[in-house]
Short mmCIF file of C-alpha atoms in Angstrom, two decimals:
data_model
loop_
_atom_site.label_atom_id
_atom_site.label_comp_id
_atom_site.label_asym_id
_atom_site.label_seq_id
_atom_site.Cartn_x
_atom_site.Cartn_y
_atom_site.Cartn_z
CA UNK A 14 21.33 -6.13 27.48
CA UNK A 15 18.34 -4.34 25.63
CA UNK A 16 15.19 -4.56 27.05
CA UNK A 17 12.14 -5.86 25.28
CA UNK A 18 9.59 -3.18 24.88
CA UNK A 19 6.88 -3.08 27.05
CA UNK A 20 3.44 -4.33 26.44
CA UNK A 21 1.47 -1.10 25.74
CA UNK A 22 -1.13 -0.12 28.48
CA UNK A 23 -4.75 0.17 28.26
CA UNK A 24 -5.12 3.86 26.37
CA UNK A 25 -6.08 6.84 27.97
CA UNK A 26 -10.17 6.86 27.52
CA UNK A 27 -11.21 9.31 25.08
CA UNK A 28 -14.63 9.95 24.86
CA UNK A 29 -16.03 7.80 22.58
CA UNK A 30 -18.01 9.25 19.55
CA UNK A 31 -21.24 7.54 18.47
CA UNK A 32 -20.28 5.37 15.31
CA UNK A 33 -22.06 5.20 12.15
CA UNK A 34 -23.15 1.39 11.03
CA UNK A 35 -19.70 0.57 10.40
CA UNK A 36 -20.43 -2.07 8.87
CA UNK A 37 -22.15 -0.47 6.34
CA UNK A 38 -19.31 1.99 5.92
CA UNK A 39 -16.95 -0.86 5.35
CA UNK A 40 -18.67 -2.31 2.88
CA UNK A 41 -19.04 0.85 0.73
CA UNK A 42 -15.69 1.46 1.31
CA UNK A 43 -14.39 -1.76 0.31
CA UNK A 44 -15.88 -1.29 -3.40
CA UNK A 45 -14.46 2.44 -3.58
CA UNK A 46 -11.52 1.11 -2.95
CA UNK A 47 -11.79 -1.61 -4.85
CA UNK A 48 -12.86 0.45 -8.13
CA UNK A 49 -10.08 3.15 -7.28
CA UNK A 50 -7.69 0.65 -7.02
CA UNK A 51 -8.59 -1.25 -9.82
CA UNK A 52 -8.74 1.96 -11.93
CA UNK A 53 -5.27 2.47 -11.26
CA UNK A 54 -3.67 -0.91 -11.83
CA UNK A 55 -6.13 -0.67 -15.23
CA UNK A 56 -3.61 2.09 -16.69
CA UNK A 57 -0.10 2.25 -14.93
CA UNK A 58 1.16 -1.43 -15.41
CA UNK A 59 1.30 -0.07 -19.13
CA UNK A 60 3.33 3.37 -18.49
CA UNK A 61 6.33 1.46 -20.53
CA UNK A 62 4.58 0.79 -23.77
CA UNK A 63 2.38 4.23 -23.75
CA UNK A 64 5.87 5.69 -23.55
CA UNK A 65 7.05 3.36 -25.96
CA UNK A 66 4.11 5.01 -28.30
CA UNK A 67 4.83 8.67 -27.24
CA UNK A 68 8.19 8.01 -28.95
CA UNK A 69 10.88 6.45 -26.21
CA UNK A 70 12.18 3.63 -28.58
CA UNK A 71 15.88 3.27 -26.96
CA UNK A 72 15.90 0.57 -24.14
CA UNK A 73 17.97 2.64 -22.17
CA UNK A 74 15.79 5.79 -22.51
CA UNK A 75 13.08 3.98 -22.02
CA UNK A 76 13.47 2.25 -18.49
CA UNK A 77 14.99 5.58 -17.65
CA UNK A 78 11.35 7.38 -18.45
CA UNK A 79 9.71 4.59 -16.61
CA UNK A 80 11.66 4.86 -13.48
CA UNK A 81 11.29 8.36 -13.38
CA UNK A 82 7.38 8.45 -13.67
CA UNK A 83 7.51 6.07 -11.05
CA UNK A 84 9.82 7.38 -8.71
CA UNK A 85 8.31 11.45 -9.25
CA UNK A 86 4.66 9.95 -8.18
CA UNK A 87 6.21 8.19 -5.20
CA UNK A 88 7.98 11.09 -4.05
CA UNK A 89 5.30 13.53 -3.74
CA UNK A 90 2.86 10.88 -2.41
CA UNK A 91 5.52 10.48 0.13
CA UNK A 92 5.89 14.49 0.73
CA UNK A 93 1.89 15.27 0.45
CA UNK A 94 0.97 12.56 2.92
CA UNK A 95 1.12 13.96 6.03
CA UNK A 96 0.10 17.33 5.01
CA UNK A 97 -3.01 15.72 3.98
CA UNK A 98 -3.23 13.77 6.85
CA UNK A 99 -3.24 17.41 8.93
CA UNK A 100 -6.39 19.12 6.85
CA UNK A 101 -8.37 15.26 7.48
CA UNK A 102 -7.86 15.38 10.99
CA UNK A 103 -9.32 19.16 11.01
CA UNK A 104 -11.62 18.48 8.28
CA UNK A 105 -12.98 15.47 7.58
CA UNK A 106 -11.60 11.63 7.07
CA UNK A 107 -14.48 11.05 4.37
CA UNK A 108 -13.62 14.23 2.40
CA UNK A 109 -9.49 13.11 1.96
CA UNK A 110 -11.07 9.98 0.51
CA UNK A 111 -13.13 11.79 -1.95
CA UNK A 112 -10.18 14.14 -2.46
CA UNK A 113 -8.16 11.59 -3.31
CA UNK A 114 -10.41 9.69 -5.68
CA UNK A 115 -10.86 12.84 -7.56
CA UNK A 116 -7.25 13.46 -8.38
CA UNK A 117 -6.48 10.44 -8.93
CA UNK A 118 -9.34 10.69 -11.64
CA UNK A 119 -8.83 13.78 -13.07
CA UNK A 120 -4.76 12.86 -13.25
CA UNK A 121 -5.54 9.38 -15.01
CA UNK A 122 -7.67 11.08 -17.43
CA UNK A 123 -4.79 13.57 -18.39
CA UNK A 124 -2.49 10.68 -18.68
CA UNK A 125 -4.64 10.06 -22.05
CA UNK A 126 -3.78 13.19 -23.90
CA UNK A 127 0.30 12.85 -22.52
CA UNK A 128 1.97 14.46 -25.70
CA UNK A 129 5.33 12.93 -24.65
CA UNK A 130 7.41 11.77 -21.64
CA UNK A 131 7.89 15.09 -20.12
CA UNK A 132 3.60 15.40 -19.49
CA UNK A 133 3.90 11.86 -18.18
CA UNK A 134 6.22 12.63 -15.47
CA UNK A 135 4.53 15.79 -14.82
CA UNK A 136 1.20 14.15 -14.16
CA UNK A 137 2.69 11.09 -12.56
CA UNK A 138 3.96 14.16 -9.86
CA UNK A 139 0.68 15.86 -9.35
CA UNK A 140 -0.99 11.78 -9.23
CA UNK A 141 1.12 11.39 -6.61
CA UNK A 142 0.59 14.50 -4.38
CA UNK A 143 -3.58 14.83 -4.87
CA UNK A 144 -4.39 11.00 -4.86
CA UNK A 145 -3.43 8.66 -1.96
CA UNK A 146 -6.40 6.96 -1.16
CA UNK A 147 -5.58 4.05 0.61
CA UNK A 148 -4.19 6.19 3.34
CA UNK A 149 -7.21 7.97 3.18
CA UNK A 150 -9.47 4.82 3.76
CA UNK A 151 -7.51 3.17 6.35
CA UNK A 152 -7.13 6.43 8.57
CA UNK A 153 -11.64 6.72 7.65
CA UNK A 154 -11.72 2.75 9.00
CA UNK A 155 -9.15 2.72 11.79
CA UNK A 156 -11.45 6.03 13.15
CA UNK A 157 -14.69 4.48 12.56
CA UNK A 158 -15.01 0.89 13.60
CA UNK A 159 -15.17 -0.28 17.46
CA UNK A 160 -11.42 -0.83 18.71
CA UNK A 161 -12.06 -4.91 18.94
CA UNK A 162 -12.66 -5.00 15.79
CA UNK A 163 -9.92 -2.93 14.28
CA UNK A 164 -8.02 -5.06 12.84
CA UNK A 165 -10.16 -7.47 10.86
CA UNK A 166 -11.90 -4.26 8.94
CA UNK A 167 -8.02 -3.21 7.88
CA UNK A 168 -7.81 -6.69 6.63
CA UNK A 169 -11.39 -6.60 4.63
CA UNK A 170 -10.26 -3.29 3.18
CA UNK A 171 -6.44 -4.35 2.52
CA UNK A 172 -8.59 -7.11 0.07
CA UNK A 173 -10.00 -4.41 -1.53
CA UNK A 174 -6.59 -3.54 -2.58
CA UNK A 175 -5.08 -6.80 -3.36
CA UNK A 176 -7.94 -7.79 -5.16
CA UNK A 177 -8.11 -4.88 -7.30
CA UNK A 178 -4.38 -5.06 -8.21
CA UNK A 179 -4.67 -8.13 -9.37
CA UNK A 180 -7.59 -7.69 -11.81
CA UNK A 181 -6.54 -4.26 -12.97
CA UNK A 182 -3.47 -5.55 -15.41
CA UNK A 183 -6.04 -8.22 -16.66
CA UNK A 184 -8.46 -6.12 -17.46
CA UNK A 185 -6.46 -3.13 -18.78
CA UNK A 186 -4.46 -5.63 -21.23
CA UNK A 187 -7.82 -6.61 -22.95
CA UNK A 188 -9.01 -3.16 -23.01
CA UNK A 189 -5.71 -1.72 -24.87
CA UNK A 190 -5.90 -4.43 -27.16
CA UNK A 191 -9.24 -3.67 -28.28
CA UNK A 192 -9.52 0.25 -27.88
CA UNK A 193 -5.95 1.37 -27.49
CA UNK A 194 -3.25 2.53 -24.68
CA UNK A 195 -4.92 6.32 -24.46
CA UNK A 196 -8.52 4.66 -23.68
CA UNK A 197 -7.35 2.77 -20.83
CA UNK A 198 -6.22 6.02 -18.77
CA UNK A 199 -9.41 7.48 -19.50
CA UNK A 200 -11.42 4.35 -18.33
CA UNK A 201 -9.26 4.11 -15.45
CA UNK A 202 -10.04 7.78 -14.71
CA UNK A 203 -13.74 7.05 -14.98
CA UNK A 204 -13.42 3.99 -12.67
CA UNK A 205 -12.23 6.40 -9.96
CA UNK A 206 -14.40 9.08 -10.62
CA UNK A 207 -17.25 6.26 -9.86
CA UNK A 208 -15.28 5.74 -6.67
CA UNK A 209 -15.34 9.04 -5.75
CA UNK A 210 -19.01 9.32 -6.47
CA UNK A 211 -20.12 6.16 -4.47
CA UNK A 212 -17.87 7.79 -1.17
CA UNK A 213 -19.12 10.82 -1.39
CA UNK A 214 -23.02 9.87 -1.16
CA UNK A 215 -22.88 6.54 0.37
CA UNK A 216 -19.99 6.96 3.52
CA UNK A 217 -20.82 8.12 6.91
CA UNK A 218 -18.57 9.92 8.82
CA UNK A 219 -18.94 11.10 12.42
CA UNK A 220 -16.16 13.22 12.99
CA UNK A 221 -14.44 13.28 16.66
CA UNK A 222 -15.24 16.64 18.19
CA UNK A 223 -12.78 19.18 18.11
CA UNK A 224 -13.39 19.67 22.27
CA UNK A 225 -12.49 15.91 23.03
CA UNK A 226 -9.39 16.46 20.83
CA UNK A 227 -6.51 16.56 23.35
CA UNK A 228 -4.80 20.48 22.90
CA UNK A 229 -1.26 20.97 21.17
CA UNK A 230 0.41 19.18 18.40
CA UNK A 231 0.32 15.47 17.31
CA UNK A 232 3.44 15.03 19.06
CA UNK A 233 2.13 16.60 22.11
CA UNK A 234 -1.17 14.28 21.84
CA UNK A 235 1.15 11.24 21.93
CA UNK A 236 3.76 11.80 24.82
CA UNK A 237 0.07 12.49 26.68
CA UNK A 238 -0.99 9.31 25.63
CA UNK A 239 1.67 7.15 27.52
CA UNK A 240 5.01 6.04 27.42
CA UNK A 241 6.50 4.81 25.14
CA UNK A 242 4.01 5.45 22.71
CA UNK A 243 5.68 7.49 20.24
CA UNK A 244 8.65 5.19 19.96
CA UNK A 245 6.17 2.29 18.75
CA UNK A 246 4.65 4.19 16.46
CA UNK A 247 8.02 5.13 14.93
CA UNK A 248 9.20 1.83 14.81
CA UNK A 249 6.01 0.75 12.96
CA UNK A 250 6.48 3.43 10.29
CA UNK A 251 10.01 1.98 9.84
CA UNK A 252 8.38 -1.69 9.57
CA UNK A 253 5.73 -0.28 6.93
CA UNK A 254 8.43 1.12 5.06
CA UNK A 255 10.94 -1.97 4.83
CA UNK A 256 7.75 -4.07 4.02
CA UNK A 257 7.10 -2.05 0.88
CA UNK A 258 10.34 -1.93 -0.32
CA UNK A 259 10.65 -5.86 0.13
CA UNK A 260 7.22 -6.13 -1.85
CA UNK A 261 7.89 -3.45 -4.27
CA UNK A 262 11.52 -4.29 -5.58
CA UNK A 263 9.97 -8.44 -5.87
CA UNK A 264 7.75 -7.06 -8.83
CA UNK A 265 10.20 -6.00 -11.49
CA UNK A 266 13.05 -8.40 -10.61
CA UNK A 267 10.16 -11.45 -10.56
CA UNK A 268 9.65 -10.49 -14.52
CA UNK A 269 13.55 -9.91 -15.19
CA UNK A 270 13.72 -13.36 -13.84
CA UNK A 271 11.67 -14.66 -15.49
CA UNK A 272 13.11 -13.51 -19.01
CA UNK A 273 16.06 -15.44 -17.92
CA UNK A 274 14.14 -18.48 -17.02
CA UNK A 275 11.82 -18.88 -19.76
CA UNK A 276 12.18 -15.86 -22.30
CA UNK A 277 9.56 -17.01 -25.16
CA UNK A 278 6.55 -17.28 -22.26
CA UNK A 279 7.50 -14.75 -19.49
CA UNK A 280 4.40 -12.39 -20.07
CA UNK A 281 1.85 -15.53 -19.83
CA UNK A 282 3.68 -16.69 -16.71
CA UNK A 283 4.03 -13.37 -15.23
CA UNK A 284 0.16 -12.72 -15.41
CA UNK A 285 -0.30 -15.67 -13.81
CA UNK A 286 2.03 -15.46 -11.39
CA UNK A 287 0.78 -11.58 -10.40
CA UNK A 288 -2.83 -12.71 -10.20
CA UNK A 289 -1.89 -15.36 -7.63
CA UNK A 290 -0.13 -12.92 -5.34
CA UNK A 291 -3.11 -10.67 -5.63
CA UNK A 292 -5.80 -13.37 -4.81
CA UNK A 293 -3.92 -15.00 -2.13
CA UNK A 294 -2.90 -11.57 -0.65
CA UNK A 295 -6.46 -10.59 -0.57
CA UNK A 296 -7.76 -14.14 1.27
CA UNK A 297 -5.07 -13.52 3.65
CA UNK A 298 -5.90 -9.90 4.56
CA UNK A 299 -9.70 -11.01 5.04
CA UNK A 300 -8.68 -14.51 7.24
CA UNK A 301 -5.49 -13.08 9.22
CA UNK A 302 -7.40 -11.52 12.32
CA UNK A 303 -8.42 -14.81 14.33
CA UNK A 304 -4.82 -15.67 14.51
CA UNK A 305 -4.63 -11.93 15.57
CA UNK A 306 -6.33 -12.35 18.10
CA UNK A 307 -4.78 -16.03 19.19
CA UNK A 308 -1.55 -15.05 18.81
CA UNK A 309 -0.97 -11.44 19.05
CA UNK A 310 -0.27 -8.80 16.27
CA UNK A 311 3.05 -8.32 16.71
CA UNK A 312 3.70 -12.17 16.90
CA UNK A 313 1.92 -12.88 13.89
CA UNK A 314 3.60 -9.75 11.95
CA UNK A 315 7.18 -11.42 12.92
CA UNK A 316 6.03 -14.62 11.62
CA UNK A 317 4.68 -13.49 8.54
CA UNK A 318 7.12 -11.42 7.87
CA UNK A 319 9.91 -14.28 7.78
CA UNK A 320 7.50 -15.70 5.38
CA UNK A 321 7.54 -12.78 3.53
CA UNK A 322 11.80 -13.71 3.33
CA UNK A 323 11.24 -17.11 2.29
CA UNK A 324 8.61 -16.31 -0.54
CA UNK A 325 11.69 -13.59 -2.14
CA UNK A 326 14.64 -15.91 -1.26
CA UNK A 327 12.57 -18.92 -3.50
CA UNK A 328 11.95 -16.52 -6.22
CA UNK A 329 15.86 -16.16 -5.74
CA UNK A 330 17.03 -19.29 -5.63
CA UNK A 331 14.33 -21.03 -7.85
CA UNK A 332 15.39 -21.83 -11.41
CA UNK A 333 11.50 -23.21 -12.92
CA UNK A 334 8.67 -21.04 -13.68
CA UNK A 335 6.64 -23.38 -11.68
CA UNK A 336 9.21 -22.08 -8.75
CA UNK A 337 8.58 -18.49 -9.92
CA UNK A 338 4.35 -18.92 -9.62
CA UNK A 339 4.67 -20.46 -6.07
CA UNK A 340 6.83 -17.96 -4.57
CA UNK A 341 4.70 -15.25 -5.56
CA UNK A 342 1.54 -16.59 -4.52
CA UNK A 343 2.87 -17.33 -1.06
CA UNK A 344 4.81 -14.21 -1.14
CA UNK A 345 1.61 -12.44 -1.62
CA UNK A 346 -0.19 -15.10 0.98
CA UNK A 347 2.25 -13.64 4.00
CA UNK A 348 2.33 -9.87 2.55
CA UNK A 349 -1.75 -9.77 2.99
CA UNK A 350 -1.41 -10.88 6.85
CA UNK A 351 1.38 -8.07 7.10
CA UNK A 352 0.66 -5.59 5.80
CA UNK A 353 -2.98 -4.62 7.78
CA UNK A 354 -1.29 -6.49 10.86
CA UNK A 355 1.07 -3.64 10.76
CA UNK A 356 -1.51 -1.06 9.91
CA UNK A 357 -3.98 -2.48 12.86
CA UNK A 358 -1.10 -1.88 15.68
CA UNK A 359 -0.48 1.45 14.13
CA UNK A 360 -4.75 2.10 14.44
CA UNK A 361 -4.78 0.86 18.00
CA UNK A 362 -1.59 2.80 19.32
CA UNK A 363 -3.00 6.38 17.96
CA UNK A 364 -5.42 8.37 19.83
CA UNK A 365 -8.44 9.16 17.47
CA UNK A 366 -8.19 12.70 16.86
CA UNK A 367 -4.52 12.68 15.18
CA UNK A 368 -4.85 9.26 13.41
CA UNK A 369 -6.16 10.75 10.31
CA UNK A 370 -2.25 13.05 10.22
CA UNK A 371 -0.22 9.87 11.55
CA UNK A 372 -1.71 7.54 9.10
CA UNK A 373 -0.35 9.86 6.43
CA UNK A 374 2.53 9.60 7.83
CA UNK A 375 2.36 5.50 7.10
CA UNK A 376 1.63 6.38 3.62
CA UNK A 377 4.77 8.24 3.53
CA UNK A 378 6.75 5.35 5.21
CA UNK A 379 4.91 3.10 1.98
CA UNK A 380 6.00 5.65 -0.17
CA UNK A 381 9.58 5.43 0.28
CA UNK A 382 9.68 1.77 0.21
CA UNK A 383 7.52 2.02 -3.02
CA UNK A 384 10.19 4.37 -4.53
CA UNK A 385 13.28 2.47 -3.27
CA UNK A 386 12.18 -1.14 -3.83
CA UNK A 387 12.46 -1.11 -7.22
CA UNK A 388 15.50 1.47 -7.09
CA UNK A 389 17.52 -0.74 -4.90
CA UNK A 390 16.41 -4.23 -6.38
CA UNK A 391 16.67 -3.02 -10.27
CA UNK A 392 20.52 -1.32 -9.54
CA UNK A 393 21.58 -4.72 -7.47
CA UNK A 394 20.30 -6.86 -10.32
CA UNK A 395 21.95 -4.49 -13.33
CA UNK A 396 25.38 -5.31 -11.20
CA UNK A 397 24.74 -8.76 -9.79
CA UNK A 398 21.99 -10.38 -11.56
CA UNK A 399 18.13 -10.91 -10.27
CA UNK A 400 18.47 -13.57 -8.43
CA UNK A 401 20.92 -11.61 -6.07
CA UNK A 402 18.59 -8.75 -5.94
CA UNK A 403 15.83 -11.25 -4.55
CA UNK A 404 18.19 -12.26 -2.20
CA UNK A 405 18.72 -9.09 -0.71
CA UNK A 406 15.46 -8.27 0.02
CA UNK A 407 14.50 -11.70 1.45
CA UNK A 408 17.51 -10.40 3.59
CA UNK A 409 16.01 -6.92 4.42
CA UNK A 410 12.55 -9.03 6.02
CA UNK A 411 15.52 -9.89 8.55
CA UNK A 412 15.89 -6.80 9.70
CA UNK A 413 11.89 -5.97 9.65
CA UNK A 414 11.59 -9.05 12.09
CA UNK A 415 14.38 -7.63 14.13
CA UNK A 416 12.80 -4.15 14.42
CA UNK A 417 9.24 -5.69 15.21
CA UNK A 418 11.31 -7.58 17.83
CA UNK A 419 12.87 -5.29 19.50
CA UNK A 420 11.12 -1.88 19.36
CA UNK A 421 7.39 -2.67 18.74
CA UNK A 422 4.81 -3.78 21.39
CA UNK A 423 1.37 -5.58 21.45
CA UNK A 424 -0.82 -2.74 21.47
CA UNK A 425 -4.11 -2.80 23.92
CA UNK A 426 -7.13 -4.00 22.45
#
């Protein structure tokens, strides 16, 4: 008979540095995110048709190019991570961010002058393994804002995100209609270098002391830090990567579907049905904490993440666009409380001076699920159709509930 994990206990005290107004910090935060974000859902939504223009005509060729710019950024975001995550925990939370905003920038701005596929792909890479700025800002909040309230500032700054990805495609499609594919890189570019910019004058960090910082490795600093604790923290990279991959592969096979269902409008309701997800994933991120707090994160996450299921498993089953609009908003409604649940258990289970290096680690774990998503999804649906594709990741939530189950706790508060 397994046992059910054990409710974590109370941390052991660290001394407590003297936070900035973080507050303050959150709110500048949550508009550099919001303008990085939004700088990069300006440009990459249209990585197909710039190829298109740098001369990949052949359907074939063509979702081969745009698979492989995707899956080359994922892959070295998921590789650079935790390296990253080492030099912010030595050097600075704030200065990762600001890092990270700048090559994402300077990367977007290349994008512009791509010659062909082989510069896209290149760049894509080197996007991948110098940006990474949401794990950046969630390891700067988790570290600077009082333990109790944790995990409502993930979900203000998971809004940032959700928000931003769902105005980004808007915006970008007006802006390459009137000034061309190459100017929306570079406008993206200069929307993060504005990011950068704001972070960089406006964020306060106070670093935790290298002295407090318990001696030895990251692994050392969490066997030190209780039982048990190292195991929950595994499991909850595991969660954060079978979340992403659920969330990730719904994208493409949504729009696939949607050719099926009603070819002569599926770009109309595909905007539509995008910009739901995005809004309702952001008012969920921002309202999910009091029912934190009532019922527990890990209770919530289960619950949410069964809702998470049911959104992908309508998208698979439904045959009306009308079907297709609802599933994604409420797909997005019960991804928003997930996702920064997950992410607030994760801030509360890691000692201070080594969150900056684990939370890389979680951007790894969102890596992978952002590179095999749409792998897995798009080579189900070439065999078996869309609809089956949905189906199997509503079925892969299953098995996120059954790991948050089973191996995660409720962490101390």
């Amino acid at each position: 008979m397994t046992a059910h994990p054990q409710p974590a206990p109370p941390p052991e005290p660290e001394p407590e540095p003297r936070l900035p107004d973080w507050r303050r910090n959150l709110a500048v935060l949550w508009v550099a995110q919001f303008t990085a974000i939004l700088g990069f859902a300006f440009a990459f939504p249209f990585l197909p048709l710039y190829l298109k223009d740098l001369g990949v005509h052949r359907q074939d060729q063509l979702a081969f190019f745009s698979g492989l710019a995707g899956g080359a950024s994922g892959l070295a975001l998921m590789v650079a991570s935790p390296l990253w995550g080492i030099v912010a925990d030595r050097y600075g939370r704030k200065s990762m961010l600001v890092r990270a905003m700048i090559g994402g920038a300077v990367t977007l701005t290349l994008l512009g002058f791509a010659r062909g596929p082989g510069d896209v792909i290149v760049l894509r890479f080197l996007q991948g393994a110098s940006s990474g700025t949401v794990g950046a800002a969630t390891a700067l909040v988790a570290t600077g804002t009082p333990r109790a309230r944790v995990g409502w500032a993930l979900g203000v700054l998971t809004s940032a995100v959700a928000v931003g990805s769902a105005m980004g495609p808007f915006l970008g499609g007006i802006a390459a209609g009137q000034l061309g594919l190459r100017a929306v890189f570079w406008v993206g570019g200069g929307m993060l270098a504005l990011a950068a910019l704001g972070a960089a004058l406006l964020i306060r960090e106070t670093m935790v002391p290298r002295s407090t910082a318990k001696a030895g490795t990251a692994l050392t600093t969490l066997r030190q830090s209780g039982p048990h604790a190292l195991a929950a923290i595994g499991a909850l990279l595991i969660c954060q990567a079978i979340l992403q991959t659920a969330y990730s592969g719904f994208s493409p096979l949504l729009v696939l579907k949607l050719l099926t269902v009603i070819p002569s409008g599926a770009a109309t309701i595909t905007g539509v049905a995008f910009g739901i997800s995005g809004l309702s994933s952001a008012a969920a991120a921002v309202l999910y904490a009091p029912f934190a707090r009532r019922l527990g994160y890990r209770r919530l996450a289960v619950v949410t993440a069964l809702g998470v299921g049911a959104g992908l498993a309508l998208a698979g089953l439904g045959t009306m666009a009308w079907t297709m609009v609802l599933s994604a908003g409420f797909l997005g409604l019960m991804f928003g409380a997930t996702s920064p649940a997950l992410s607030a258990m994760l801030g509360l289970e890691v000692p201070a001076s080594i969150q900056a290096r684990i939370f890389g680690f979680s951007s790894s774990a969102t890596a992978l699920g952002f590179a095999l998503g749409p792998l897995g999804g798009g080579s189900i649906a070439a065999r078996w159709g869309p609809s089956t594709g949905l189906l199997c990741l509503a079925g892969a939530t299953l098995l996120l509930a059954a790991v948050l189950v089973a191996r995660v706790r409720e962490p101390a508060r």
